[in-house]
Tab-separated table of C-alpha atoms and ligand atoms in Angstrom:
chain	number	residue	atom	x	y	z
J	1	MET	CA	-57.839	9.558	-34.285
J	2	GLY	CA	-61.288	8.436	-35.289
J	3	ASP	CA	-61.961	4.774	-35.640
J	4	PHE	CA	-58.903	4.096	-37.691
J	5	GLN	CA	-55.887	2.222	-36.434
J	6	PRO	CA	-54.415	0.182	-39.204
J	7	ASP	CA	-53.887	-3.304	-37.981
J	8	LEU	CA	-54.856	-3.482	-34.381
J	9	THR	CA	-57.975	-5.418	-35.263
J	10	GLU	CA	-56.372	-8.820	-35.054
J	11	PRO	CA	-55.882	-9.551	-31.390
J	12	SER	CA	-54.395	-12.920	-32.315
J	13	THR	CA	-51.359	-11.104	-33.703
J	14	ALA	CA	-50.898	-9.086	-30.531
J	15	PRO	CA	-48.769	-10.972	-28.040
J	16	VAL	CA	-50.461	-10.446	-24.698
J	17	ALA	CA	-47.225	-10.238	-22.751
J	18	ALA	CA	-45.995	-7.409	-24.922
J	19	SER	CA	-49.252	-5.481	-24.703
J	20	LYS	CA	-49.774	-5.876	-20.968
J	21	GLN	CA	-47.409	-3.142	-20.050
J	22	VAL	CA	-49.422	-0.638	-22.033
J	23	SER	CA	-52.335	-1.291	-19.697
J	24	ASP	CA	-50.660	0.122	-16.596
J	25	GLY	CA	-51.962	3.612	-17.247
J	26	LEU	CA	-55.520	3.213	-16.009
J	27	ALA	CA	-56.747	2.572	-12.531
J	28	ASP	CA	-58.454	-0.765	-12.041
J	29	GLY	CA	-62.198	-0.957	-12.071
J	30	GLN	CA	-64.837	-1.590	-14.626
J	31	SER	CA	-64.672	0.623	-17.692
J	32	GLY	CA	-67.703	1.455	-19.787
J	33	VAL	CA	-65.600	1.505	-22.938
J	34	LEU	CA	-65.545	-1.272	-25.489
J	35	TYR	CA	-61.828	-1.171	-26.210
J	36	ARG	CA	-60.566	-2.207	-29.621
J	37	GLN	CA	-58.937	-5.102	-27.805
J	38	LEU	CA	-61.586	-6.020	-25.340
J	39	ARG	CA	-59.330	-7.553	-22.706
J	40	GLN	CA	-56.748	-4.750	-22.576
J	41	LYS	CA	-56.961	-1.187	-21.441
J	42	PRO	CA	-54.844	1.077	-23.590
J	43	LEU	CA	-52.855	3.984	-22.172
J	44	ASN	CA	-55.025	6.858	-21.041
J	45	ILE	CA	-54.103	10.138	-22.737
J	46	VAL	CA	-54.929	13.156	-20.599
J	47	GLY	CA	-53.030	15.896	-22.401
J	48	ALA	CA	-51.106	16.803	-25.504
J	49	ARG	CA	-48.886	19.556	-26.844
J	50	GLY	CA	-46.942	19.832	-30.068
J	51	SER	CA	-45.696	16.390	-31.000
J	52	TYR	CA	-46.277	14.868	-27.571
J	53	LEU	CA	-49.125	12.961	-25.958
J	54	VAL	CA	-49.220	12.845	-22.157
J	55	THR	CA	-50.580	9.855	-20.232
J	56	ASP	CA	-52.257	9.947	-16.829
J	57	THR	CA	-49.013	8.682	-15.311
J	58	GLY	CA	-47.160	11.661	-16.744
J	59	LEU	CA	-45.386	9.762	-19.516
J	60	GLU	CA	-44.728	12.006	-22.518
J	61	ILE	CA	-45.002	9.994	-25.716
J	62	LEU	CA	-43.472	11.316	-28.903
J	63	ASP	CA	-46.315	11.053	-31.414
J	64	ALA	CA	-44.176	10.204	-34.445
J	65	THR	CA	-47.203	9.357	-36.571
J	66	CYS	CA	-49.780	12.090	-35.813
J	67	GLY	CA	-51.987	9.234	-34.650
J	68	ALA	CA	-53.028	7.708	-37.964
J	69	ALA	CA	-51.355	10.460	-40.020
J	70	VAL	CA	-53.969	12.894	-38.740
J	71	SER	CA	-52.562	15.567	-36.387
J	72	CYS	CA	-50.543	17.308	-39.084
J	73	LEU	CA	-50.041	20.535	-37.093
J	74	GLY	CA	-49.266	18.709	-33.886
J	75	HIS	CA	-51.498	19.025	-30.854
J	76	ASN	CA	-53.017	22.065	-29.198
J	77	ASP	CA	-52.573	24.781	-31.806
J	78	ALA	CA	-54.271	27.807	-30.231
J	79	ARG	CA	-55.158	29.282	-33.625
J	80	VAL	CA	-57.375	26.311	-34.431
J	81	HIS	CA	-58.946	26.426	-30.971
J	82	GLU	CA	-59.836	30.041	-31.592
J	83	ALA	CA	-61.438	29.270	-34.958
J	84	ILE	CA	-63.510	26.499	-33.360
J	85	GLN	CA	-64.559	28.804	-30.528
J	86	GLU	CA	-65.595	31.531	-32.965
J	87	GLN	CA	-67.673	29.098	-34.990
J	88	LEU	CA	-69.344	27.724	-31.867
J	89	GLN	CA	-70.485	31.213	-31.034
J	90	LYS	CA	-71.993	31.686	-34.520
J	91	VAL	CA	-73.660	28.348	-35.212
J	92	SER	CA	-72.600	24.866	-34.176
J	93	TYR	CA	-74.998	22.839	-36.329
J	94	CYS	CA	-77.443	23.245	-39.154
J	95	TYR	CA	-78.909	20.595	-41.423
J	96	SER	CA	-77.301	20.407	-44.852
J	97	LEU	CA	-80.478	19.172	-46.560
J	98	TYR	CA	-81.769	22.738	-46.640
J	99	PHE	CA	-79.042	25.051	-45.241
J	100	THR	CA	-75.510	25.932	-46.146
J	101	ASN	CA	-73.074	27.643	-43.767
J	102	SER	CA	-70.152	30.010	-44.203
J	103	ALA	CA	-67.599	27.662	-42.691
J	104	MET	CA	-68.463	24.967	-45.241
J	105	GLU	CA	-68.522	27.541	-48.057
J	106	ASN	CA	-65.051	28.799	-47.088
J	107	LEU	CA	-63.556	25.344	-46.789
J	108	CYS	CA	-64.994	24.066	-50.071
J	109	LYS	CA	-63.909	27.188	-51.939
J	110	PHE	CA	-60.408	26.706	-50.569
J	111	LEU	CA	-60.391	23.027	-51.595
J	112	VAL	CA	-61.666	23.668	-55.107
J	113	ASP	CA	-59.178	26.511	-55.636
J	114	SER	CA	-56.359	24.291	-54.362
J	115	THR	CA	-56.938	21.964	-57.327
J	116	GLY	CA	-56.810	24.836	-59.802
J	117	GLY	CA	-60.533	24.273	-60.287
J	118	LYS	CA	-59.974	20.797	-61.759
J	119	MET	CA	-62.074	19.364	-58.999
J	120	SER	CA	-64.900	21.853	-59.093
J	121	ARG	CA	-66.982	20.934	-56.034
J	122	ALA	CA	-66.398	19.466	-52.586
J	123	PHE	CA	-68.789	17.394	-50.484
J	124	ILE	CA	-68.017	17.357	-46.769
J	125	VAL	CA	-68.622	14.357	-44.501
J	126	ALA	CA	-67.245	13.196	-41.166
J	127	SER	CA	-64.817	10.334	-41.908
J	128	GLY	CA	-62.633	8.921	-44.642
J	129	THR	CA	-64.822	5.858	-44.833
J	130	GLU	CA	-67.871	8.016	-45.501
J	131	ALA	CA	-65.997	9.893	-48.225
J	132	VAL	CA	-65.124	6.590	-49.920
J	133	GLU	CA	-68.744	5.419	-49.690
J	134	ALA	CA	-69.891	8.710	-51.201
J	135	SER	CA	-67.383	8.338	-54.050
J	136	LEU	CA	-68.641	4.843	-54.934
J	137	LYS	CA	-72.249	5.985	-54.899
J	138	MET	CA	-71.495	9.057	-56.949
J	139	ALA	CA	-69.679	6.954	-59.554
J	140	VAL	CA	-72.753	4.752	-59.900
J	141	GLN	CA	-75.039	7.764	-60.173
J	142	TYR	CA	-72.784	9.424	-62.756
J	143	PHE	CA	-73.296	6.583	-65.232
J	144	MET	CA	-77.063	6.667	-64.670
J	145	GLU	CA	-77.201	10.359	-65.518
J	146	LEU	CA	-75.094	10.509	-68.655
J	147	PRO	CA	-77.148	11.659	-71.681
J	148	THR	CA	-77.134	7.966	-72.640
J	149	PRO	CA	-77.242	6.147	-69.282
J	150	GLN	CA	-74.996	3.116	-68.744
J	151	PRO	CA	-76.833	1.137	-66.054
J	152	GLN	CA	-74.688	-1.951	-66.695
J	153	ARG	CA	-71.688	-0.282	-65.044
J	154	ALA	CA	-71.877	-2.005	-61.675
J	155	ASN	CA	-68.347	-3.331	-61.155
J	156	PHE	CA	-65.452	-1.777	-59.288
J	157	ILE	CA	-61.825	-2.717	-59.687
J	158	ALA	CA	-59.515	-1.893	-56.793
J	159	ARG	CA	-56.077	-3.052	-55.666
J	160	LYS	CA	-54.750	-5.779	-53.433
J	161	GLN	CA	-53.208	-4.742	-50.092
J	162	SER	CA	-55.252	-1.539	-50.145
J	163	TYR	CA	-57.197	0.173	-47.395
J	164	HIS	CA	-60.293	2.238	-48.098
J	165	GLY	CA	-62.249	2.184	-44.855
J	166	ASN	CA	-64.262	-0.053	-42.631
J	167	THR	CA	-67.964	0.040	-43.526
J	168	LEU	CA	-69.225	-2.838	-45.652
J	169	GLY	CA	-68.979	-0.865	-48.906
J	170	SER	CA	-65.549	0.604	-48.306
J	171	LEU	CA	-64.270	-2.675	-46.853
J	172	SER	CA	-65.399	-4.353	-50.074
J	173	VAL	CA	-63.105	-2.203	-52.194
J	174	GLY	CA	-60.248	-2.531	-49.715
J	175	HIS	CA	-58.135	-5.649	-49.603
J	176	HIS	CA	-56.784	-6.294	-46.146
J	177	ILE	CA	-57.648	-9.977	-46.002
J	178	GLY	CA	-57.354	-10.120	-42.222
J	179	ARG	CA	-59.877	-7.357	-41.798
J	180	ARG	CA	-62.219	-8.681	-44.464
J	181	ALA	CA	-62.187	-12.321	-43.344
J	182	LEU	CA	-64.977	-12.185	-40.772
J	183	TYR	CA	-67.297	-10.295	-43.126
J	184	GLU	CA	-66.384	-11.856	-46.453
J	185	LYS	CA	-69.836	-13.414	-46.751
J	186	VAL	CA	-71.575	-10.031	-46.614
J	187	LEU	CA	-69.088	-7.980	-48.655
J	188	ALA	CA	-69.989	-6.765	-52.128
J	189	LYS	CA	-69.395	-9.279	-54.896
J	190	ASN	CA	-68.982	-6.678	-57.631
J	191	VAL	CA	-65.409	-5.750	-56.673
J	192	SER	CA	-62.225	-7.366	-57.950
J	193	HIS	CA	-58.622	-6.577	-57.109
J	194	VAL	CA	-55.491	-6.208	-59.217
J	195	SER	CA	-51.881	-6.098	-58.014
J	196	GLN	CA	-50.464	-3.162	-56.142
J	197	CYS	CA	-47.497	-1.214	-57.429
J	198	TYR	CA	-44.965	-2.806	-55.075
J	199	PRO	CA	-41.516	-2.924	-56.629
J	200	TYR	CA	-39.743	-4.279	-53.524
J	201	ARG	CA	-41.477	-7.620	-53.944
J	202	ASP	CA	-43.126	-7.647	-57.328
J	203	MET	CA	-40.775	-6.012	-59.798
J	204	LYS	CA	-38.738	-8.690	-61.536
J	205	PRO	CA	-34.932	-8.391	-61.621
J	206	ASP	CA	-34.918	-8.071	-65.408
J	207	GLU	CA	-37.706	-5.470	-65.487
J	208	THR	CA	-37.322	-1.722	-65.920
J	209	VAL	CA	-39.737	0.657	-64.182
J	210	GLU	CA	-41.372	1.149	-67.566
J	211	SER	CA	-41.886	-2.514	-68.283
J	212	TYR	CA	-43.114	-3.183	-64.726
J	213	VAL	CA	-45.614	-0.323	-65.008
J	214	GLY	CA	-46.612	-1.662	-68.431
J	215	ARG	CA	-47.227	-5.086	-66.910
J	216	LEU	CA	-49.463	-3.602	-64.186
J	217	ALA	CA	-51.423	-1.599	-66.761
J	218	GLN	CA	-51.872	-4.770	-68.811
J	219	GLU	CA	-53.126	-6.581	-65.713
J	220	LEU	CA	-55.751	-3.842	-65.251
J	221	GLU	CA	-56.648	-4.039	-68.945
J	222	ASP	CA	-57.037	-7.826	-68.627
J	223	GLU	CA	-59.277	-7.381	-65.582
J	224	PHE	CA	-61.474	-4.936	-67.507
J	225	GLN	CA	-61.742	-7.533	-70.274
J	226	ARG	CA	-62.486	-10.332	-67.803
J	227	VAL	CA	-65.404	-8.550	-66.118
J	228	GLY	CA	-66.558	-6.829	-69.316
J	229	PRO	CA	-65.030	-3.432	-70.109
J	230	ASP	CA	-68.372	-1.629	-70.331
J	231	THR	CA	-69.490	-2.966	-66.937
J	232	VAL	CA	-66.742	-1.250	-64.953
J	233	CYS	CA	-67.858	1.783	-63.000
J	234	ALA	CA	-64.509	2.851	-61.546
J	235	PHE	CA	-60.972	1.883	-60.657
J	236	VAL	CA	-60.205	2.766	-57.042
J	237	ALA	CA	-56.663	3.327	-55.776
J	238	GLU	CA	-54.789	5.152	-53.049
J	239	THR	CA	-52.573	7.720	-54.772
J	240	MET	CA	-49.832	6.655	-52.379
J	241	ALA	CA	-50.562	3.364	-50.672
J	242	GLY	CA	-50.850	3.889	-46.922
J	243	ALA	CA	-51.974	1.644	-44.104
J	244	THR	CA	-51.953	-1.868	-45.544
J	245	LEU	CA	-49.086	-1.781	-48.038
J	246	GLY	CA	-47.127	0.752	-46.010
J	247	CYS	CA	-46.286	4.132	-47.545
J	248	MET	CA	-45.596	3.022	-51.086
J	249	PRO	CA	-45.385	5.919	-53.558
J	250	ALA	CA	-46.521	5.134	-57.098
J	251	LEU	CA	-43.682	4.550	-59.543
J	252	PRO	CA	-43.243	7.217	-62.244
J	253	GLY	CA	-45.908	6.834	-64.914
J	254	TYR	CA	-47.876	4.217	-62.988
J	255	LEU	CA	-51.047	6.160	-62.181
J	256	LYS	CA	-51.026	7.763	-65.615
J	257	ALA	CA	-50.941	4.314	-67.203
J	258	MET	CA	-53.799	3.143	-64.977
J	259	LYS	CA	-55.858	6.214	-65.848
J	260	GLU	CA	-55.308	5.522	-69.543
J	261	VAL	CA	-56.837	2.080	-69.134
J	262	CYS	CA	-59.859	3.623	-67.361
J	263	GLN	CA	-60.278	6.239	-70.087
J	264	ARG	CA	-60.010	3.661	-72.846
J	265	HIS	CA	-63.079	1.952	-71.388
J	266	GLY	CA	-64.956	5.001	-70.121
J	267	ALA	CA	-64.595	4.104	-66.421
J	268	LEU	CA	-63.921	6.649	-63.689
J	269	LEU	CA	-60.716	6.952	-61.680
J	270	ILE	CA	-61.285	7.333	-57.933
J	271	LEU	CA	-58.146	8.344	-56.053
J	272	ASP	CA	-58.325	7.759	-52.318
J	273	GLU	CA	-56.151	10.395	-50.656
J	274	VAL	CA	-57.639	9.989	-47.204
J	275	MET	CA	-54.186	9.257	-45.789
J	276	SER	CA	-51.765	10.493	-48.457
J	277	GLY	CA	-53.534	13.748	-49.281
J	278	MET	CA	-53.710	17.232	-47.755
J	279	GLY	CA	-49.951	17.706	-47.723
J	280	ARG	CA	-48.716	14.419	-46.241
J	281	THR	CA	-46.598	13.545	-49.303
J	282	GLY	CA	-45.286	17.074	-49.900
J	283	THR	CA	-47.979	18.536	-52.151
J	284	LEU	CA	-51.481	19.383	-50.985
J	285	HIS	CA	-52.905	16.732	-53.301
J	286	ALA	CA	-50.791	13.648	-53.824
J	287	TRP	CA	-51.922	13.402	-57.472
J	288	GLU	CA	-50.154	16.685	-58.233
J	289	GLN	CA	-46.918	14.660	-58.325
J	290	GLU	CA	-48.345	12.037	-60.655
J	291	ASP	CA	-49.473	13.816	-63.810
J	292	VAL	CA	-53.046	12.613	-63.379
J	293	VAL	CA	-56.263	14.277	-62.318
J	294	PRO	CA	-58.852	11.951	-60.773
J	295	ASP	CA	-62.570	11.998	-61.531
J	296	LEU	CA	-63.326	11.637	-57.835
J	297	GLN	CA	-60.971	12.181	-54.917
J	298	THR	CA	-61.376	11.434	-51.225
J	299	ILE	CA	-59.587	13.361	-48.482
J	300	ALA	CA	-59.703	13.169	-44.702
J	301	LYS	CA	-57.014	12.537	-42.121
J	302	GLY	CA	-54.843	15.656	-42.492
J	303	LEU	CA	-57.817	17.776	-43.585
J	304	GLY	CA	-58.885	18.694	-40.070
J	305	GLY	CA	-55.619	17.766	-38.404
J	306	GLY	CA	-57.533	15.884	-35.717
J	307	TYR	CA	-59.192	19.024	-34.349
J	308	ALA	CA	-62.549	17.794	-35.584
J	309	PRO	CA	-63.828	14.740	-37.455
J	310	ILE	CA	-64.004	15.726	-41.105
J	311	ALA	CA	-63.499	14.312	-44.599
J	312	GLY	CA	-64.377	15.294	-48.117
J	313	LEU	CA	-65.147	14.111	-51.601
J	314	LEU	CA	-63.747	16.303	-54.383
J	315	ILE	CA	-65.587	16.014	-57.664
J	316	ASN	CA	-64.222	16.661	-61.127
J	317	GLN	CA	-65.945	19.304	-63.238
J	318	HIS	CA	-67.244	16.810	-65.800
J	319	VAL	CA	-68.940	14.695	-63.119
J	320	VAL	CA	-70.486	17.808	-61.566
J	321	ASP	CA	-71.747	18.848	-65.016
J	322	THR	CA	-73.313	15.440	-65.611
J	323	LEU	CA	-75.181	15.456	-62.304
J	324	THR	CA	-76.213	19.082	-62.747
J	325	LYS	CA	-77.708	18.334	-66.162
J	326	GLY	CA	-79.098	15.030	-64.902
J	327	THR	CA	-81.325	14.830	-61.844
J	328	GLY	CA	-79.562	17.716	-60.169
J	329	VAL	CA	-79.609	15.791	-56.896
J	330	PHE	CA	-76.917	13.841	-55.044
J	331	SER	CA	-79.214	11.830	-52.867
J	332	HIS	CA	-76.697	10.847	-50.256
J	333	SER	CA	-77.622	12.428	-46.964
J	334	GLN	CA	-75.813	12.189	-43.670
J	335	THR	CA	-76.810	14.164	-40.617
J	336	TYR	CA	-73.364	15.553	-39.861
J	337	GLN	CA	-72.522	16.432	-43.449
J	338	GLY	CA	-70.855	19.839	-43.749
J	339	HIS	CA	-70.676	20.270	-39.984
J	340	PRO	CA	-69.940	23.976	-39.331
J	341	VAL	CA	-67.502	23.435	-36.452
J	342	SER	CA	-65.555	20.738	-38.287
J	343	CYS	CA	-65.417	22.914	-41.404
J	344	ALA	CA	-64.199	25.933	-39.432
J	345	ALA	CA	-61.482	23.822	-37.811
J	346	ALA	CA	-60.360	22.313	-41.112
J	347	TYR	CA	-60.389	25.670	-42.881
J	348	ARG	CA	-58.129	27.105	-40.186
J	349	VAL	CA	-55.815	24.069	-40.319
J	350	GLN	CA	-55.518	24.465	-44.079
J	351	ARG	CA	-54.805	28.187	-43.845
J	352	ILE	CA	-52.089	27.534	-41.282
J	353	ILE	CA	-50.465	25.030	-43.653
J	354	GLN	CA	-50.354	27.807	-46.258
J	355	GLU	CA	-49.468	30.726	-43.942
J	356	ASP	CA	-46.640	28.838	-42.245
J	357	SER	CA	-45.350	27.429	-45.582
J	358	LEU	CA	-45.488	23.909	-44.231
J	359	LEU	CA	-45.506	22.043	-47.544
J	360	PRO	CA	-41.883	22.917	-48.390
J	361	ASN	CA	-41.055	21.782	-44.850
J	362	VAL	CA	-42.823	18.451	-45.462
J	363	ARG	CA	-40.664	17.898	-48.549
J	364	GLU	CA	-37.409	18.953	-46.894
J	365	MET	CA	-37.926	17.184	-43.557
J	366	GLY	CA	-39.364	14.180	-45.389
J	367	ALA	CA	-36.198	13.754	-47.417
J	368	TYR	CA	-34.168	14.082	-44.224
J	369	LEU	CA	-36.352	11.524	-42.433
J	370	GLY	CA	-35.945	9.023	-45.256
J	371	GLN	CA	-32.190	9.534	-45.336
J	372	LEU	CA	-31.775	9.099	-41.559
J	373	LEU	CA	-34.006	6.024	-41.420
J	374	GLN	CA	-31.898	4.517	-44.168
J	375	GLU	CA	-28.644	5.376	-42.349
J	376	LYS	CA	-29.771	4.056	-38.973
J	377	LEU	CA	-31.831	1.046	-40.006
J	378	GLY	CA	-30.915	0.184	-43.583
J	379	ASP	CA	-28.358	-2.374	-42.407
J	380	HIS	CA	-30.536	-4.002	-39.767
J	381	PRO	CA	-30.733	-7.735	-40.575
J	382	HIS	CA	-34.532	-7.720	-40.328
J	383	VAL	CA	-35.306	-4.465	-42.095
J	384	GLY	CA	-36.232	-5.400	-45.653
J	385	ASP	CA	-37.350	-2.109	-47.104
J	386	ILE	CA	-37.586	1.541	-46.113
J	387	ARG	CA	-39.903	3.514	-48.363
J	388	GLY	CA	-41.922	6.686	-48.421
J	389	ARG	CA	-42.400	10.184	-49.669
J	390	GLY	CA	-42.902	13.485	-47.885
J	391	LEU	CA	-43.492	12.866	-44.187
J	392	PHE	CA	-44.926	9.413	-44.797
J	393	TRP	CA	-42.460	6.542	-44.356
J	394	ALA	CA	-42.670	2.829	-43.669
J	395	ILE	CA	-40.156	0.272	-42.471
J	396	GLU	CA	-40.931	-3.251	-43.651
J	397	PHE	CA	-39.615	-6.101	-41.495
J	398	VAL	CA	-38.525	-9.459	-42.851
J	399	LYS	CA	-37.416	-12.693	-41.233
J	400	ASN	CA	-34.823	-13.180	-43.928
J	401	LYS	CA	-33.322	-10.175	-45.633
J	402	GLU	CA	-31.954	-12.196	-48.564
J	403	THR	CA	-35.117	-14.081	-49.496
J	404	LYS	CA	-37.494	-11.340	-48.201
J	405	GLU	CA	-39.366	-14.059	-46.323
J	406	PRO	CA	-41.825	-12.359	-43.953
J	407	TYR	CA	-42.321	-13.246	-40.307
J	408	PRO	CA	-45.267	-15.544	-39.604
J	409	PRO	CA	-48.327	-13.418	-38.761
J	410	SER	CA	-48.690	-15.321	-35.466
J	411	GLN	CA	-45.515	-13.620	-34.242
J	412	GLY	CA	-47.177	-10.201	-34.427
J	413	VAL	CA	-43.914	-8.447	-35.215
J	414	SER	CA	-45.253	-5.013	-36.115
J	415	TRP	CA	-47.449	-5.056	-33.028
J	416	THR	CA	-44.431	-5.945	-30.880
J	417	VAL	CA	-42.499	-3.021	-32.365
J	418	HIS	CA	-45.458	-0.749	-31.638
J	419	THR	CA	-45.868	-1.865	-28.006
J	420	THR	CA	-42.108	-1.720	-27.433
J	421	GLY	CA	-42.254	1.909	-28.561
J	422	LEU	CA	-44.844	2.672	-25.903
J	423	LYS	CA	-42.594	1.442	-23.092
J	424	PRO	CA	-41.510	4.349	-20.889
J	425	GLU	CA	-37.848	3.909	-21.875
J	426	HIS	CA	-38.699	4.559	-25.544
J	427	ALA	CA	-41.893	6.652	-25.389
J	428	VAL	CA	-42.542	6.860	-29.100
J	429	SER	CA	-45.782	6.027	-30.878
J	430	LEU	CA	-45.620	4.169	-34.219
J	431	ILE	CA	-48.401	2.849	-36.448
J	432	PRO	CA	-48.153	-0.944	-36.742
J	433	GLY	CA	-49.277	-2.542	-39.999
J	434	SER	CA	-49.618	-6.057	-41.304
J	435	GLY	CA	-50.575	-7.678	-44.589
J	436	CYS	CA	-48.237	-5.822	-46.935
J	437	VAL	CA	-47.063	-9.029	-48.638
J	438	ASP	CA	-50.450	-10.501	-49.563
J	439	GLY	CA	-53.091	-9.058	-47.268
J	440	ILE	CA	-52.148	-11.442	-44.433
J	441	ASN	CA	-48.377	-11.792	-44.235
J	442	GLY	CA	-45.941	-8.932	-43.883
J	443	ASP	CA	-45.096	-6.463	-41.120
J	444	HIS	CA	-44.287	-2.795	-41.197
J	445	VAL	CA	-44.530	0.316	-39.081
J	446	CYS	CA	-45.292	3.806	-40.369
J	447	VAL	CA	-43.645	7.035	-39.306
J	448	ALA	CA	-45.552	10.212	-40.137
J	449	PRO	CA	-44.500	13.301	-38.168
J	450	ALA	CA	-46.316	16.644	-38.073
J	451	TYR	CA	-45.789	19.026	-40.996
J	452	ASN	CA	-44.098	21.575	-38.711
J	453	THR	CA	-41.481	19.128	-37.506
J	454	THR	CA	-37.851	20.249	-37.232
J	455	ARG	CA	-34.473	18.690	-38.017
J	456	ALA	CA	-33.876	18.160	-34.305
J	457	GLU	CA	-37.207	16.416	-33.916
J	458	ILE	CA	-36.604	14.213	-36.959
J	459	GLU	CA	-33.264	13.196	-35.406
J	460	LEU	CA	-34.993	12.399	-32.125
J	461	ILE	CA	-37.701	10.378	-33.886
J	462	VAL	CA	-35.205	8.321	-35.878
J	463	ASP	CA	-33.073	7.793	-32.799
J	464	ARG	CA	-36.023	6.458	-30.822
J	465	VAL	CA	-37.408	4.439	-33.727
J	466	SER	CA	-34.111	2.688	-34.354
J	467	ARG	CA	-33.672	1.861	-30.657
J	468	VAL	CA	-37.201	0.464	-30.615
J	469	VAL	CA	-36.589	-1.674	-33.710
J	470	TYR	CA	-33.320	-3.075	-32.317
J	471	ASP	CA	-34.959	-3.735	-28.955
J	472	ALA	CA	-38.174	-5.285	-30.313
J	473	LEU	CA	-36.576	-7.508	-32.933
J	474	ALA	CA	-34.012	-8.843	-30.477
J	475	GLN	CA	-36.885	-10.235	-28.371
F	1	LIG	C1	-57.925	5.831	-42.998
F	1	LIG	C2	-58.300	5.576	-44.401
F	1	LIG	C3	-59.641	5.467	-44.783
F	1	LIG	C4	-60.759	5.477	-43.770
F	1	LIG	O1	-60.874	6.703	-43.132
F	1	LIG	P1	-61.612	6.779	-41.703
F	1	LIG	O2	-61.581	8.237	-41.363
F	1	LIG	O3	-60.844	5.929	-40.767
F	1	LIG	O4	-62.986	6.294	-41.903
F	1	LIG	C5	-59.929	5.336	-46.114
F	1	LIG	N1	-58.953	5.310	-47.039
F	1	LIG	C6	-57.662	5.407	-46.719
F	1	LIG	C7	-56.627	5.408	-47.789
F	1	LIG	C8	-57.285	5.525	-45.383
F	1	LIG	O5	-55.991	5.580	-45.052
């Protein structure tokens, strides 16, 4: 699951009483681990198969979210194990500064081909955060290496309630206020944020989709004008908003309108598909459903399906051409770049997605998941919105369904739903999220099953999720 767990970083929102019961799994005694919540031991996972995680007390937890939308084939697929084993016997590591390796070659060829060659090269790193960092640096370099360099392009525009990673650079483009707060003083000052596409709260009653999208495009245009249109390096957005806003697909025409603003002013479009990409929303690349092609694209979570840490930056032909004709160097080195074992694992995961025709299943089961969630929870007095696409759905909780008033953050509602799910009587794992309203307020949980899920499993997931929601919100 890497270092990413959406909103568990605010212990103040995690009621201790509710989280205590998740600590029963480990024997007492001093641990050497710095847990994400320093005073609580989380459940200890000792095994996994398919969609289930097994704790050391034998509890089988239905992993309804693939961790953080990662384990897209489920756990323990022997075919991936075999590919990893084979690669280990060939070469486990070589340094990408002066070597390439077949596993990386295979994976990158697959990725480039999967875009129809629109993204003509791939750059492999070890986490989504690193891919985002690489994209920001490449955007800066691109403008320095144009035939007429544009060194003044030093600003980024991103979106509110977005998540792009947790290093200082990626945190600067993201906009989860709770997560930024502690570091605000050291975050980059050359990033500004425009509104998300969030119809549930922000589309006015008298607006059509077209006029709402037009308003958001105008807001981006105004932001370009405010900072100086020729100083903007790139606009950064999740193709489908994930962790912070909670599984919000772009409205029709939205990303196209945003790209038009970028093109008008010569800025790049960076689409962050770390969570929404690699099949999660029903197509391998989420932008395929949006009538846009990005200049730079980040991918990660579903790429390696959790079998190895891996992420990638996909680069549009015209950017590759500019760098090739420019210095011919992308001076961004990381030791574990293009790791052979991670590449072999990801390549096998991706071939399984194709061989087993899992993308049609994501679309079909995703529609079924959305329909069942709506049927079982749509009428709940504290469920404000149910939204998603493919196998990527969120349930947003509200204190008042009429006014859409959120719960106070101090109540830690999404965390309570999450910890309730981990009780033995429910045994289902959900991703808790907060900040969807404004980066601080707002609670949701995400559901993101494996791509090979079945109708029966979707029914089981929705059954457990709805019991958990009724149980947790009655507390
Ligand atoms: C998870 C995520 C990241 C960060 O990826 P890590 O692998 O946790 O570093 C970046 N962008 C988006 C959209 C994400 O969901």
